[in-house]
Coordinates of C-alpha atoms in Angstrom, one line a residue:
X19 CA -145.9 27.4 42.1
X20 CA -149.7 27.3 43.3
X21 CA -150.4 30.8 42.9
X22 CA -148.8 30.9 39.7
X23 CA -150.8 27.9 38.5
X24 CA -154.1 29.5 39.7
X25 CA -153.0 32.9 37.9
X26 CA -152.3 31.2 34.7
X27 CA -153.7 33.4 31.3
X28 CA -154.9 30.4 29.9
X29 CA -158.2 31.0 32.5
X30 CA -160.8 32.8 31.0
X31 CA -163.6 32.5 32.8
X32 CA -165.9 35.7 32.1
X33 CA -164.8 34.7 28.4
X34 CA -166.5 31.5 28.8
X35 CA -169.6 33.1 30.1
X36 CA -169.6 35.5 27.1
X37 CA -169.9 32.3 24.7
X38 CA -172.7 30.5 26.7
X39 CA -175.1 33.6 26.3
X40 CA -173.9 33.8 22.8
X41 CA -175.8 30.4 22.2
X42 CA -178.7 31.1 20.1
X43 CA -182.0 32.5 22.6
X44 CA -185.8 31.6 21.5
X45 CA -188.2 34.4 21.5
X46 CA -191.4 35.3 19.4
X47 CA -191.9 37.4 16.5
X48 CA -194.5 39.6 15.3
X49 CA -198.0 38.9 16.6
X50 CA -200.2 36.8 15.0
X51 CA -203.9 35.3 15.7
X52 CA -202.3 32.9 18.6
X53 CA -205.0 29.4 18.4
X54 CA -204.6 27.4 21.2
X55 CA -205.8 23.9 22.4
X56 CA -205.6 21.3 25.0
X57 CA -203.2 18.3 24.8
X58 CA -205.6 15.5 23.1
X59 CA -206.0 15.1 19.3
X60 CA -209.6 16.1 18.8
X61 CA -209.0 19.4 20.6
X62 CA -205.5 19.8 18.7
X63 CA -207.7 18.6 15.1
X64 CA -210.2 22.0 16.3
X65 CA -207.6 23.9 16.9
X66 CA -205.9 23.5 13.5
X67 CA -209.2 23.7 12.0
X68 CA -209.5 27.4 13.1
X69 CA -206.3 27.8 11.9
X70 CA -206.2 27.2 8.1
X71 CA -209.6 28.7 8.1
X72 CA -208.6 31.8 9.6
X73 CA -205.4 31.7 7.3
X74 CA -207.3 31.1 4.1
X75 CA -210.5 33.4 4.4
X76 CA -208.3 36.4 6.2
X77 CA -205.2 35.8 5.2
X78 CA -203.6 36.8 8.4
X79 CA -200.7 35.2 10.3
X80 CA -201.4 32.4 13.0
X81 CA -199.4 31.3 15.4
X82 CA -200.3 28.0 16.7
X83 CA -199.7 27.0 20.5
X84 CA -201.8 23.6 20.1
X85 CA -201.4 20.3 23.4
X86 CA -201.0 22.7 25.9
X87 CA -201.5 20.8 28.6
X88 CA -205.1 20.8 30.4
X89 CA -208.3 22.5 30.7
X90 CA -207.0 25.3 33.1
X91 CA -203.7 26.0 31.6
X92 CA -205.0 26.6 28.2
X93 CA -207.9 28.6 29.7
X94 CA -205.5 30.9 31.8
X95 CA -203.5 31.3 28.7
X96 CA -207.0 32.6 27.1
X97 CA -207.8 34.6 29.9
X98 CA -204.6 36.4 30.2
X99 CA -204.0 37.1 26.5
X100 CA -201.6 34.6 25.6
X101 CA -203.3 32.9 23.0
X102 CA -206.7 34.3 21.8
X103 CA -208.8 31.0 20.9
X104 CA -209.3 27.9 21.8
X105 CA -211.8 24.8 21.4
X106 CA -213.8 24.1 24.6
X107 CA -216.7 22.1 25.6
X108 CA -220.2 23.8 27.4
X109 CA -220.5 21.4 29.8
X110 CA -216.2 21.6 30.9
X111 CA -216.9 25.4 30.9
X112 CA -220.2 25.0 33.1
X113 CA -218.8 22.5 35.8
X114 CA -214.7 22.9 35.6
X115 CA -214.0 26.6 35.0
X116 CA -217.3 28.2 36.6
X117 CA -217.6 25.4 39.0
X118 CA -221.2 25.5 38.8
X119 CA -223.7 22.5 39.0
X120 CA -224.3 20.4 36.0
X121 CA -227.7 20.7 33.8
X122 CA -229.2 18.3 31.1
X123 CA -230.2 20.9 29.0
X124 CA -227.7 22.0 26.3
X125 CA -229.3 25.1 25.3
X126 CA -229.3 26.1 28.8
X127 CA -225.4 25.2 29.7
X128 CA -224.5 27.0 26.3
X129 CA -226.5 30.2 27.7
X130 CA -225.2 30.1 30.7
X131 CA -221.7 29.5 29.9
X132 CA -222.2 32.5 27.6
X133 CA -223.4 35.1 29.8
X134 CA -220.6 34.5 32.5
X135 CA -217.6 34.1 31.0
X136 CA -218.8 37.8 28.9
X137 CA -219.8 39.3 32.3
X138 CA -216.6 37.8 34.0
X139 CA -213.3 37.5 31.4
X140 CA -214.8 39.2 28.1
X141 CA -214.4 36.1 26.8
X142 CA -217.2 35.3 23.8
X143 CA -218.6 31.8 23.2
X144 CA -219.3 31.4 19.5
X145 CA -221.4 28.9 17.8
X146 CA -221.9 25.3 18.2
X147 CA -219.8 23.3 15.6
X148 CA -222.5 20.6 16.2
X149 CA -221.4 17.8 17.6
X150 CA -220.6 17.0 21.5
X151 CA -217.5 15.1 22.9
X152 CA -219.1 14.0 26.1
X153 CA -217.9 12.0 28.7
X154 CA -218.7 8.2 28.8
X155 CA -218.0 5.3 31.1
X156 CA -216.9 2.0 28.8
X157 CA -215.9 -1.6 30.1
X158 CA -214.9 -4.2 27.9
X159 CA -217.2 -6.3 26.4
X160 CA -216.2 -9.4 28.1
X161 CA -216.6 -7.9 31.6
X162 CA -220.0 -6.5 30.5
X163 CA -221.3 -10.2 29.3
X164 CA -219.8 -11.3 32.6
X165 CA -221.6 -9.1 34.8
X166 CA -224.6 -8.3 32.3
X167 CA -223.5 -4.0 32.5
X168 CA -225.8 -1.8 30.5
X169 CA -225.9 1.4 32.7
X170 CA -223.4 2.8 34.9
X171 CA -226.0 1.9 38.0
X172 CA -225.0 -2.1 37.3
X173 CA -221.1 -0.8 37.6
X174 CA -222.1 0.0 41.1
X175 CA -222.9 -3.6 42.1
X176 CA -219.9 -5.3 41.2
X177 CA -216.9 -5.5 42.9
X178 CA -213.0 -5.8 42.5
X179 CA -213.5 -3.7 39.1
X180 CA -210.4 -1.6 38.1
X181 CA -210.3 1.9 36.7
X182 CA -207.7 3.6 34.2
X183 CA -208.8 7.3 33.6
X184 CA -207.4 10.0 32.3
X185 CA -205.8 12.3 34.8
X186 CA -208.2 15.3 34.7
X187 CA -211.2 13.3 35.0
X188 CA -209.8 11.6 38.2
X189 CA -209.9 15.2 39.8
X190 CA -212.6 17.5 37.8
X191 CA -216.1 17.4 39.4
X192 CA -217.6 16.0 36.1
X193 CA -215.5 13.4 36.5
X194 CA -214.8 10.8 38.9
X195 CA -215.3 12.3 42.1
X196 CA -218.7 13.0 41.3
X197 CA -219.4 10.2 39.6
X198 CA -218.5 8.1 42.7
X199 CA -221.0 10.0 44.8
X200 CA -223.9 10.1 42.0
X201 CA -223.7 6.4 41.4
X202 CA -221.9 5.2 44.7
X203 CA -219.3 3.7 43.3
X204 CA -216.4 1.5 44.7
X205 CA -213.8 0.4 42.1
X206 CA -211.2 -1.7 43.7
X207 CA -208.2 0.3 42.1
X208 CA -208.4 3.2 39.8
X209 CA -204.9 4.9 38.2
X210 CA -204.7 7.8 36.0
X211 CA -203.2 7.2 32.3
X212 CA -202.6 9.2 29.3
X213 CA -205.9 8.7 26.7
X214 CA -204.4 6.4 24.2
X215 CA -202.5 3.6 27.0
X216 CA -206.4 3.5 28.9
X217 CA -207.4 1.6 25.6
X218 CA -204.2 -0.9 25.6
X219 CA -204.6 -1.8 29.2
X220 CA -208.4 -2.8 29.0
X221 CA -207.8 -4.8 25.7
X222 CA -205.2 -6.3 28.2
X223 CA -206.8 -6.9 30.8
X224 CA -205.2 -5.0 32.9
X225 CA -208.1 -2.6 33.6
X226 CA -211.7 -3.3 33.5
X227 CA -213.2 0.6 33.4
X228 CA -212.3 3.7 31.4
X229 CA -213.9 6.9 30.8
X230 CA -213.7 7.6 27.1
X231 CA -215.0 10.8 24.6
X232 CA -218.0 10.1 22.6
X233 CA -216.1 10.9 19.7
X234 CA -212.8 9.4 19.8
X235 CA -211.6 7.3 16.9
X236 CA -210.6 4.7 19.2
X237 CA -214.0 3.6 19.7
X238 CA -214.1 2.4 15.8
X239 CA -211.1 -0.3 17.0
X240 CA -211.8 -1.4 20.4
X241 CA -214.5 -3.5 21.5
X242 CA -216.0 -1.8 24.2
X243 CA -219.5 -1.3 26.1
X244 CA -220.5 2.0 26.4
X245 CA -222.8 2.2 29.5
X246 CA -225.9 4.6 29.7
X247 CA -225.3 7.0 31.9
X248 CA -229.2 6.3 33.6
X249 CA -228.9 9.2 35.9
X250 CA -228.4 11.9 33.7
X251 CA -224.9 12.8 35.7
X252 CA -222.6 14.1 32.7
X253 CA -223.6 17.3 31.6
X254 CA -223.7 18.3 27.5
X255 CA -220.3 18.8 26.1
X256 CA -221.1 20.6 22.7
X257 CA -218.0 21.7 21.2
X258 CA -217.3 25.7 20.8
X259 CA -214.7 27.5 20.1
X260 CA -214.1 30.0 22.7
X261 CA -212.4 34.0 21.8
X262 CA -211.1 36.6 23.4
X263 CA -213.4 39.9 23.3
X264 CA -210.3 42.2 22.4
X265 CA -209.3 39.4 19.5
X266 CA -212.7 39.5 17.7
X267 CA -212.1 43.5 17.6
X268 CA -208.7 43.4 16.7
X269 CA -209.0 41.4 13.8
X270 CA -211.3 42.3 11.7
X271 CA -213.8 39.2 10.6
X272 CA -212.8 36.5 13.2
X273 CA -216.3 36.1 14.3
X274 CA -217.9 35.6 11.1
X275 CA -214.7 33.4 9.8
X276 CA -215.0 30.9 12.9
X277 CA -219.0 30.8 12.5
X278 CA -219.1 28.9 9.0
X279 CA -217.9 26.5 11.2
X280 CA -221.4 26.6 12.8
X281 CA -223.1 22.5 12.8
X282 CA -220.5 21.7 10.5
X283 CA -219.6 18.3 11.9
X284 CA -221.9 15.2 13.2
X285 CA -220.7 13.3 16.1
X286 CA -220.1 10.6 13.3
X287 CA -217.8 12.6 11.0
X288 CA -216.0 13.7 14.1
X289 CA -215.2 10.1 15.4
X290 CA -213.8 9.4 11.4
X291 CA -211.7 12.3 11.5
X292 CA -210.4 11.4 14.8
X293 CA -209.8 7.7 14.0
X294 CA -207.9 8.9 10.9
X295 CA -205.6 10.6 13.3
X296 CA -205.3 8.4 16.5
X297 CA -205.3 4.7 14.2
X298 CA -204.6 6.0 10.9
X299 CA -202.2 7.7 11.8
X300 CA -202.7 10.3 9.3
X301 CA -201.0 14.2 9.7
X302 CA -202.7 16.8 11.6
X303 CA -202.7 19.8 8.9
X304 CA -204.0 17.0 6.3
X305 CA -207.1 15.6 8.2
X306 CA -207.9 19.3 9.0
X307 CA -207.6 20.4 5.5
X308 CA -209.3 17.7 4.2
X309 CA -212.4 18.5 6.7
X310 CA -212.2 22.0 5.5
X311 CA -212.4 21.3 1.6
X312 CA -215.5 18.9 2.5
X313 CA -217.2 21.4 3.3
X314 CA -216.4 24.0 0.5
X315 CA -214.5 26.4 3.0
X316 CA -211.2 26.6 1.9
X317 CA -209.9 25.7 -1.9
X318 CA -208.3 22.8 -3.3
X319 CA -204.8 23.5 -2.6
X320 CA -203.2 22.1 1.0
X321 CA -201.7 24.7 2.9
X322 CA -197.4 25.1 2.5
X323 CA -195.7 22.6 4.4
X324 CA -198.2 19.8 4.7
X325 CA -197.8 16.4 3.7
X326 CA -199.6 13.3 2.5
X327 CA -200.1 11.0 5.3
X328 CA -197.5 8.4 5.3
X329 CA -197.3 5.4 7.7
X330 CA -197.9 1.8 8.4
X331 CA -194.6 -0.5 8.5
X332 CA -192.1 2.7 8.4
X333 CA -189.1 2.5 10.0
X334 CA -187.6 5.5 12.9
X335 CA -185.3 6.5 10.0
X336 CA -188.0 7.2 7.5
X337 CA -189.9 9.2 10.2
X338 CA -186.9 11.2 10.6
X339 CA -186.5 11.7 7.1
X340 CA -190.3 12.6 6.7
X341 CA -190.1 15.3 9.5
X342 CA -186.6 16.6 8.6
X343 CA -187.7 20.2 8.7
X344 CA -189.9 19.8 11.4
X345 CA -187.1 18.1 13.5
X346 CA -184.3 20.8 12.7
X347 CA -186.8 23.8 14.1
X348 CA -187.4 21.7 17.1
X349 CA -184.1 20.8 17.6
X350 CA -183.2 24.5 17.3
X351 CA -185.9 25.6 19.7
X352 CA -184.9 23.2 22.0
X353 CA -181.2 24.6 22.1
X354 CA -182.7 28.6 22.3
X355 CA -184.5 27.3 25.8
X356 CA -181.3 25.6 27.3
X357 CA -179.1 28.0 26.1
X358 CA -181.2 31.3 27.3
X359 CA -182.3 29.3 30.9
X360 CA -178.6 28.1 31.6
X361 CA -176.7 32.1 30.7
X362 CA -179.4 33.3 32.9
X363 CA -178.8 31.0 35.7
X364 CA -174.6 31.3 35.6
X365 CA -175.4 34.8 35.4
X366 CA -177.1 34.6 38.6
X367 CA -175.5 31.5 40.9
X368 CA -172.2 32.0 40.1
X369 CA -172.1 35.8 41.5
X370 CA -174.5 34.7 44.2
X371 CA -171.8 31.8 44.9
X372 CA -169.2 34.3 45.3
X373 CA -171.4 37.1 47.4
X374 CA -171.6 34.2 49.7
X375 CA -168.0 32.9 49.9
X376 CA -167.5 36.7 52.3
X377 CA -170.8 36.1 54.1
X378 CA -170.3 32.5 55.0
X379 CA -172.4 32.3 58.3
X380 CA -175.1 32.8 55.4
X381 CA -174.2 30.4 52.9
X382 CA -175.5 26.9 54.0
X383 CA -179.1 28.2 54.3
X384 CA -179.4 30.1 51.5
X385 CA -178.0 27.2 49.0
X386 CA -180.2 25.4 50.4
X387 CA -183.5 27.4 50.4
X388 CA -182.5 27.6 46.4
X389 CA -182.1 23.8 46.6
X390 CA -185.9 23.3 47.4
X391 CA -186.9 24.7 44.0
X392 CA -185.3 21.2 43.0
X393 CA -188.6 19.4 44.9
X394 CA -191.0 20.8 42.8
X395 CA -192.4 19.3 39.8
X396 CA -191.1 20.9 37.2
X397 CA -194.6 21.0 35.3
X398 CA -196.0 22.5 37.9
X399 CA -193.5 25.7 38.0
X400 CA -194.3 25.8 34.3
X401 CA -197.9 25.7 35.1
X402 CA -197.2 28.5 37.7
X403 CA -195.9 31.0 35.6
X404 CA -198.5 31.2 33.4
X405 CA -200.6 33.8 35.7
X406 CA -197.4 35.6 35.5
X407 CA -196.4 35.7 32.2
X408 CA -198.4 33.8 30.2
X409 CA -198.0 31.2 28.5
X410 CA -194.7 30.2 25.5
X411 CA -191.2 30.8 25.1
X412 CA -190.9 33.5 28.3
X413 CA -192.3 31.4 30.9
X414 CA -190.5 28.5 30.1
X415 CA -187.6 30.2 29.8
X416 CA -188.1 31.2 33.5
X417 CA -189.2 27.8 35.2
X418 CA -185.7 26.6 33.6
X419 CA -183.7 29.2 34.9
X420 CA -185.6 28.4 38.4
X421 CA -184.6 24.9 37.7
X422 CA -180.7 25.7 36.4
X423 CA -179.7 27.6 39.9
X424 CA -179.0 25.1 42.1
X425 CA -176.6 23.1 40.8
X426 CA -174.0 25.5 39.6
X427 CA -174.9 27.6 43.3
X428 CA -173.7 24.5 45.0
X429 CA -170.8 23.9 42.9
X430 CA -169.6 27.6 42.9
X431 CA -170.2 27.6 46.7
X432 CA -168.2 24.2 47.7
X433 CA -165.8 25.2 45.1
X434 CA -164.5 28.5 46.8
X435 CA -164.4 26.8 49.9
X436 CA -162.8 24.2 48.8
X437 CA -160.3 25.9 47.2
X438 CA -156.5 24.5 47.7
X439 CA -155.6 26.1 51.6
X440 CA -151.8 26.7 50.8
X441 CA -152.8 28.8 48.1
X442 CA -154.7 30.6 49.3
X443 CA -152.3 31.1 52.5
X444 CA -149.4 31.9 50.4
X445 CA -152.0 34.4 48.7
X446 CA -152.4 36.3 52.3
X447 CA -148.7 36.0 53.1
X448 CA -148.1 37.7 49.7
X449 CA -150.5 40.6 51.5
X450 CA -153.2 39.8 49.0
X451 CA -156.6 41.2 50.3
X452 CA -159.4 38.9 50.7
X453 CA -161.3 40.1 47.4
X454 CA -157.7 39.7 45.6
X455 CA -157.7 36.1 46.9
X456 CA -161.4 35.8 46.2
X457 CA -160.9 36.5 42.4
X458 CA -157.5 35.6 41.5
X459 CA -156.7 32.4 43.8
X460 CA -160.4 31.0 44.9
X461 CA -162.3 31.3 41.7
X462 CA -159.6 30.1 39.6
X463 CA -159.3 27.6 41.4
X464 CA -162.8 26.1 41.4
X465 CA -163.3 26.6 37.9
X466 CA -163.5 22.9 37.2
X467 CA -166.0 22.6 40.6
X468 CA -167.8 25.4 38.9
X469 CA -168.2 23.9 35.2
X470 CA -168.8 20.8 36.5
X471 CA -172.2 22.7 38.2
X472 CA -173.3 23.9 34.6
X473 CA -172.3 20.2 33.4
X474 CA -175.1 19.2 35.3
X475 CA -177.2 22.1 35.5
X476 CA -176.9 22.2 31.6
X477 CA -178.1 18.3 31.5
X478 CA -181.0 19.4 33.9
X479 CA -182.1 21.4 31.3
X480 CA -182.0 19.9 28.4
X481 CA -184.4 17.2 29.8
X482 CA -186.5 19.2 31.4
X483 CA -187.1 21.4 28.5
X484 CA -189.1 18.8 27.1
X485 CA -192.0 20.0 29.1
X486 CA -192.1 23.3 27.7
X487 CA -194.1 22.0 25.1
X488 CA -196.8 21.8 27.4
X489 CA -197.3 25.3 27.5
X490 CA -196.9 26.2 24.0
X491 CA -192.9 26.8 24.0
X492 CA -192.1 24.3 21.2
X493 CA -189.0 22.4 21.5
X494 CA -188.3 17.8 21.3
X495 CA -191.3 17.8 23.8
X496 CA -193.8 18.4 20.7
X497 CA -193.3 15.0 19.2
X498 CA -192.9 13.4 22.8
X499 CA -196.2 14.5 23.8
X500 CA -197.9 13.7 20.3
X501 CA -196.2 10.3 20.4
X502 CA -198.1 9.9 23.6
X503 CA -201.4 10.9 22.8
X504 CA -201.1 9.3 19.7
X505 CA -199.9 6.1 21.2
X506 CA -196.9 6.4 18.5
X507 CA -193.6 5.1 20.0
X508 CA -191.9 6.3 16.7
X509 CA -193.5 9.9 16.9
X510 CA -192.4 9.9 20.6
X511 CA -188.6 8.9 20.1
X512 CA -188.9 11.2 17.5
X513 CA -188.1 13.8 20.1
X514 CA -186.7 11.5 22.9
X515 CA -183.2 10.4 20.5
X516 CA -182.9 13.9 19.8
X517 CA -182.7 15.2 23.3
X518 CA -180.9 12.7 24.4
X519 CA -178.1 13.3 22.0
X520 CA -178.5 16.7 22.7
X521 CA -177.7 16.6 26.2
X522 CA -175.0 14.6 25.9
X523 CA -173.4 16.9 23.3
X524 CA -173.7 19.8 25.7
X525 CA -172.3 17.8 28.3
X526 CA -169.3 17.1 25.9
X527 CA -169.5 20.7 25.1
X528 CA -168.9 22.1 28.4
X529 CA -166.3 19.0 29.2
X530 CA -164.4 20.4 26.7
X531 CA -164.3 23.9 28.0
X532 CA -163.6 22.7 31.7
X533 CA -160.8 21.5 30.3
X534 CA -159.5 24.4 29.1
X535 CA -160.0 26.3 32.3
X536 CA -158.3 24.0 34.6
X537 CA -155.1 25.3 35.8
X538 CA -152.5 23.5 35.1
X539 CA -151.5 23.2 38.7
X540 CA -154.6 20.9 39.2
X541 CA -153.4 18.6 36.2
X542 CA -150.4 18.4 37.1
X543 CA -151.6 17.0 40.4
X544 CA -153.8 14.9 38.8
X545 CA -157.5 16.6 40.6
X546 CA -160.5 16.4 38.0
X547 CA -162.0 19.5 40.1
X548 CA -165.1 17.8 40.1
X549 CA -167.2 17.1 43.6
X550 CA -166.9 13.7 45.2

């Protein structure tokens, strides 16, 4: 009665694999000028800058790939082709990426900056846009009346001060590490925080210090006290944009296109444009459009698919309605990712589960050596990959997979041998060989064990796929990672509902299916075929 159950034609399993890599699979299309930027909203505001310029003057395709996340991901991405622009910073380029000391002069970090990245990457640094975003140290002003701070030097005298900074400054050389040595620092605490929650927690009181950008918009709303940096340790930060050598010759124009953006913004008319998207909470494609028509380079019609800024006292429902488009092509990308990372990995673990079912002395150890890819960070296997493969939907589409394989390799594994022993011993008395009871008894058998691995690895996924933003691969995590720059919890659940719902409709999905595969044997006898 067993065997019969675990032979029964309702089990389809290679059928059910054939669906899950019919599920729709992201990938790119033609190739476009790919602009690029790091994950804050002036370097976002540049990048999309370059964009409808280059749009409107050459009337060529862009692709945009703007937050990805960090000064060395979206430089690595530059370097190895996957995007071919970006908006950097001299003095980021001098100390961060050539690791060389810092200097005062900003003529002489811009010529430096030049001549090695051309002799090095073939990587061009165009003109200045004429403004700099430069690191500064800020307190609030009641500590500063308190302790009478003007320059950083007086921060050095008082104790049991606490530091929020942003997360690359706690590590780049330009940030706090030299900063501590310059000034001899000793902050009683210092944590790293995303740009926009630094600001809440010293209008809190929960932080006393902060490094801030001499530009941000933020800077118009809080009350802060900037301190003078009296020993000349932060180097200029003028803001260029930054161009692959074989991009300038394959599109004909570039160069000259980017350089009407030469000295086209004051440090003034940066900070407005960046307060109207960090407090005003203005779109991106207007306030770059807008800056663009200012200055008589573009004409007077917005670009397709923009919209009139809209907030202030709107609920989640009206953002949903407002983005409706937006949110269908994320939601959509987001699927491709999970979809195309979870039919790799059952392509993979489940035939790996079943190689290792015949060569079981090998089986523990190797489950488990795939298990370790579970320990680390998923950013940073995203950030890994792009040396490899640059940066998009392809690597992210690979750190998934990585992530997928170990829980359906578990399942699959435990499942054959855990498969129901009479069976299987009728199966041998019936003078089956062991592939025979392999394939017809064992895997039938730990179908539900086995779905219930995808269940989970599918689940896996879908969260984790919000990252993939990060490196330029679309998906829910663009809103989430806007919503926290912006400090906009409405922009962030924007892609945080979504994904949740999503996972649990995949999970419902793939119930559904277990269902059908379980022979009726085990529902007869009442087993769920999930582990304990």
């Amino acid at each position: 009665m067993k065997l019969a159950s675990a032979m029964n034609p309702r089990f389809h399993f290679p059928v059910v694999l054939s669906l899950l890599m019919l599920l729709p699979a992201a990938g790119r299309g033609q190739e476009p000028v790919v602009v690029g930027s790091k994950n804050f909203e002036e370097n976002r505001l540049l990048g999309e800058i370059a964009a409808q310029l280059i749009e409107d003057r050459l009337q060529v395709s862009v692709d945009r790939r703007l937050g990805l996340a960090g000064t060395q991901v979206v430089f690595e991405a530059l370097r190895n082709g996957a995007i071919d622009l970006y908006p950097e910073y001299t003095g980021t380029g001098l100390v961060t990426i050539l690791e060389e000391e810092p200097v005062s002069d900003s003529i002489v970090a811009l010529r430096r900056v030049r001549q090695a990245f051309l002799e090095r990457w073939d990587l061009w640094w165009l003109v200045p846009l004429g403004f700099e975003n430069a690191y500064e140290i800020a307190v609030s002003r009641e500590v500063a009346e308190e302790h009478g701070l003007e320059t950083i030097s007086d921060l050095a005298r008082v104790e049991d001060l606490r530091g929020a900074f942003g997360y690359e400054f706690l590590q780049r050389p330009d940030g706090l590490p030299g900063l501590t040595d310059t000034y001899d620092l000793d902050l009683a605490s210092t944590v790293g925080m995303q740009q926009a929650l630094k600001y809440r927690a010293v209008a809190s009181g929960e932080a006393d210090v902060l490094d801030v950008y001499t530009t941000e918009g933020k800077l118009l709303t809080y009350d802060l006290q900037l301190l003078e940096d009296d020993r000349g340790f932060f180097p200029p930060y003028e803001a260029v944009y930054l161009v692959r050598e074989g991009a300038l010759e394959e599109t004909d124009g570039l160069a000259a296109t980017l350089s009407l953006l030469s000295n086209a913004f004051t440090e003034s008319e940066m900070r407005s444009l960046n307060h109207a998207l960090e407090e005003g909470g203005e779109e991106l494609a207007v306030v770059a459009r807008r800056a663009l028509e200012e200055r008589g380079l573009v004409g007077e019609n917005a670009p397709p698919g923009t919209t009139p800024p809209v907030r202030g006292g709107e609920g989640f429902l009206s953002e949903v309605r407002r983005n409706r488009g937006l949110l269908l092509t994320w939601t959509l990308e987001h699927l491709g990712l999970t979809a195309g990372a979870l039919a790799a990995g059952v392509l993979v673990a489940v035939p790996l589960g079943l190689a290792l079912e015949r060569r079981r002395r090998w089986g523990e150890s190797v489950v488990r050596a795939v298990g370790v890819t579970q320990t680390i960070p998923s950013l940073a296997i995203l950030a890994f990959m792009i040396p490899l493969l640059g940066i998009g939907v392809v690597p992210a589409l690979v750190a998934l997979w990585i992530y997928s394989l170990f829980p359906i390799l578990r399942n699959t594994y435990t499942g054959l041998l855990g498969a129901d022993p009479d069976a299987v011993e009728a199966g041998t008395a019936l003078g089956m060989t062991p592939r025979q009871v392999l394939m017809e008894i064992r895997l039938p058998l730990a179908a539900p064990v086995i779905l219930a691995g995808i269940r989970t690895s599918a689940v896996l996924v879908v969260g984790t796929a919000t990252l993939a933003a990060f490196i330029g691969a679309g998906g829910l995590g663009e809103p989430i990672i806007t919503g926290l720059q912006m400090n906009d919890p409405q922009r962030m659940l924007l892609g945080a509902i979504p994904a949740a719902l999503l996972a649990i409709a995949v999970d419902r999905f793939l119930a559904w299916i277990e269902a059908r595969v379980r022979p009726r044997g085990l529902e007869d006898r009442g087993e769920v075929g999930t582990l304990p």
